[in-house]
Coordinates of C-alpha atoms in Angstrom, one line a residue:
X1 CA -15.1 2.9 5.5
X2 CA -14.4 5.7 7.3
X3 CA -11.2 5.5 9.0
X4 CA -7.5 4.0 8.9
X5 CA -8.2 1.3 10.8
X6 CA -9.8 -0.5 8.0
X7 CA -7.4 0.4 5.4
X8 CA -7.0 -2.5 2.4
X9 CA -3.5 -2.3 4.1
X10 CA -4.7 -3.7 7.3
X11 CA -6.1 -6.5 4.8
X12 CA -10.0 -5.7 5.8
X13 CA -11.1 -5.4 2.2
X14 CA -10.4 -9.3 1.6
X15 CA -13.6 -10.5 0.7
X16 CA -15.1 -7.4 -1.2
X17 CA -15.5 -6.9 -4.5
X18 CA -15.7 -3.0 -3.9
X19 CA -14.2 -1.5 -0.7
X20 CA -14.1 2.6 -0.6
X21 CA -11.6 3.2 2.0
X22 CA -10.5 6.9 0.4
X23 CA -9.8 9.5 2.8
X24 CA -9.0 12.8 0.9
X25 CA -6.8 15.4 1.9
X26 CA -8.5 18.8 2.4
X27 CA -8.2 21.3 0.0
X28 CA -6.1 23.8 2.2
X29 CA -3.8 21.2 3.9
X30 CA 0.0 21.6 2.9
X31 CA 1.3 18.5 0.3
X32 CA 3.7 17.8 3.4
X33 CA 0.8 17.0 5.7
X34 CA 0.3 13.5 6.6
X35 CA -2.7 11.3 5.2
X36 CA -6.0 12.0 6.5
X37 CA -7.0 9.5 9.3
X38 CA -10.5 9.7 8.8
X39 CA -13.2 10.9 6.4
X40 CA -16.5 12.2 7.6
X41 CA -19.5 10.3 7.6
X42 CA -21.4 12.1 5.0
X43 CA -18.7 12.1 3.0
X44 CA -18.9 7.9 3.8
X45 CA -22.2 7.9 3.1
X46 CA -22.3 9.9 -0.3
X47 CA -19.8 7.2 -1.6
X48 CA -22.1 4.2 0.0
X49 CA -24.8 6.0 -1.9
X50 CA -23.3 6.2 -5.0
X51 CA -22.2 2.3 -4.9
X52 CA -25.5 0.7 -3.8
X53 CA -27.1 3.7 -6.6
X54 CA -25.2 1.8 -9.0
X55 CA -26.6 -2.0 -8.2
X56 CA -28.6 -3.7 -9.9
X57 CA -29.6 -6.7 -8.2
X58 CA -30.7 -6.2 -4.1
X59 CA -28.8 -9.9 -3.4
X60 CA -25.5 -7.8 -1.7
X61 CA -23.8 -7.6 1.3
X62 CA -22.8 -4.3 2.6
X63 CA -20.5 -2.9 5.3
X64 CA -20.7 0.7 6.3
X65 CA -18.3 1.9 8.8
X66 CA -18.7 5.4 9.8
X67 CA -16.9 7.3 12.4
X68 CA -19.0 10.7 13.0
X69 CA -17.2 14.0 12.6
X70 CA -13.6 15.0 13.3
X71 CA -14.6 17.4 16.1
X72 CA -12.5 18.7 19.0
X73 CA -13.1 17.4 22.4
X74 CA -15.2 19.8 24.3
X75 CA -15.4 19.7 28.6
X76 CA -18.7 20.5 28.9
X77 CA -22.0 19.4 28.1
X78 CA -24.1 21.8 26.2
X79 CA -27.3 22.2 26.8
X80 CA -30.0 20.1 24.9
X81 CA -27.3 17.7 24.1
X82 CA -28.8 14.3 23.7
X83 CA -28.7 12.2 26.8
X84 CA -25.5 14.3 28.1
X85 CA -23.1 13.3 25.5
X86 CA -20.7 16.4 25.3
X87 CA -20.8 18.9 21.9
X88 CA -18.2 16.3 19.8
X89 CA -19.3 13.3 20.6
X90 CA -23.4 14.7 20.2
X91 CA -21.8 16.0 16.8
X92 CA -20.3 12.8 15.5
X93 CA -23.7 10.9 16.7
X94 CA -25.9 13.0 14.8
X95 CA -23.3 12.9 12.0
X96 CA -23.3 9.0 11.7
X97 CA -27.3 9.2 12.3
X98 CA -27.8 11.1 9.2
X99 CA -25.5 9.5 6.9
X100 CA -26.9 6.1 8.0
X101 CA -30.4 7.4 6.9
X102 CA -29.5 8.5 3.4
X103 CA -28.2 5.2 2.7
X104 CA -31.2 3.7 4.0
X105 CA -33.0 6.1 2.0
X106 CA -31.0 5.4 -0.8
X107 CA -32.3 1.6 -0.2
X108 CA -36.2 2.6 0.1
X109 CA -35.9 4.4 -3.5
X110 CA -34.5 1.2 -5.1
X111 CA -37.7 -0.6 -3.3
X112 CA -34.9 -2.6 -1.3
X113 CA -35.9 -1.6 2.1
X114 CA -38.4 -3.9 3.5
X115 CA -36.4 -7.0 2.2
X116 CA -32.6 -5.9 4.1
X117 CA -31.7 -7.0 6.9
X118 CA -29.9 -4.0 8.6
X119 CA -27.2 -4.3 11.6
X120 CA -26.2 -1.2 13.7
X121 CA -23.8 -1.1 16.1
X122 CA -21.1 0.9 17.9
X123 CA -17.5 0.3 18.6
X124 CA -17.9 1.1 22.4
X125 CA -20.3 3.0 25.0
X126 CA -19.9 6.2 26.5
X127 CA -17.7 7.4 29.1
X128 CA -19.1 9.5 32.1
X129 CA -15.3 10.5 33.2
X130 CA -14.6 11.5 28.9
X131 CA -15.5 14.9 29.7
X132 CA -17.1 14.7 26.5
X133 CA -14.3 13.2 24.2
X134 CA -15.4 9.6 23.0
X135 CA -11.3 8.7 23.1
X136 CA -10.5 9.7 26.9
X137 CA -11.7 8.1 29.7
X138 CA -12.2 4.1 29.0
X139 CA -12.8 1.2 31.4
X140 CA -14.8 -1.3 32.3
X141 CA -17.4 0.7 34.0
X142 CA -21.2 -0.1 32.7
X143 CA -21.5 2.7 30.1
X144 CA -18.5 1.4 28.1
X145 CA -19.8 -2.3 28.2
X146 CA -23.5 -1.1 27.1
X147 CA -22.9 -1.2 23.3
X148 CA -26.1 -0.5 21.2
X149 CA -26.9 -3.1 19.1
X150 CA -30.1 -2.5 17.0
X151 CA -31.4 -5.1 13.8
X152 CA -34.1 -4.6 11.5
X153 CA -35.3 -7.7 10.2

């Protein structure tokens, strides 16, 4: 997992044989600086990787919880940015979009692919009045409700 939330001190690794909740400190931050809330989601997916890698037998369940990049909110929407989103929140998309790929790629090596049943989904919609930032901005309104849901069978 990716972020604080899910901490085994929250109690969300009850169940797992394995749960990978490590969020290292960068190199350059001070010992007096406070835990890290987050790790990246390649840095997620390089330890999903590593873990499924390391199985043997494709009868598993799996959680992957990945939370994008740690990016600063930015006002406005650059251009090209997919379907509006602003810089950080198309960063952290695009993030999670390629570490989910590598461990689905790390699924097609081990011939597992075609038998998984794979869930995606998102914690929430987007916000037109975020400006951009993915925490500002939440209500009710139809873009916060519309949470993607994708499976492949």
């Amino acid at each position: 997992v990716s972020t604080v939330l899910l901490d085994p001190r929250t109690g969300a690794d009850r169940g797992f044989s394995h749960f990978d909740a490590e969020r290292p400190r960068p190199a350059a931050a001070p010992l007096s600086a406070p835990d890290p809330l987050e790790r990246d989601s390649a840095a997620t997916a390089r330890a999903a990787v590593a873990w499924l890698d390391a199985q043997e037998s494709p009868r598993l369940f799996y959680l992957l919880q990945l939370n994008g990049v740690a990016a600063p909110p930015v006002a406005a929407t650059a251009p090209g940015s997919a379907r509006g989103l602003g810089n950080s929140e198309a960063q952290a998309v695009g993030a999670a979009d390629a570490a989910l790929g590598s461990v689905l790629d790390s699924l097609r090596r081990k011939g597992w692919y075609d038998d998984a049943l794979v869930m995606v989904t998102s914690a929430h919609g987007g916000s037109p009045d975020s400006g951009g930032d993915p925490g500002r901005g939440y209500t009710l309104e139809d873009p916060v409700r519309r949470v993607p849901f994708v499976v492949k069978m």
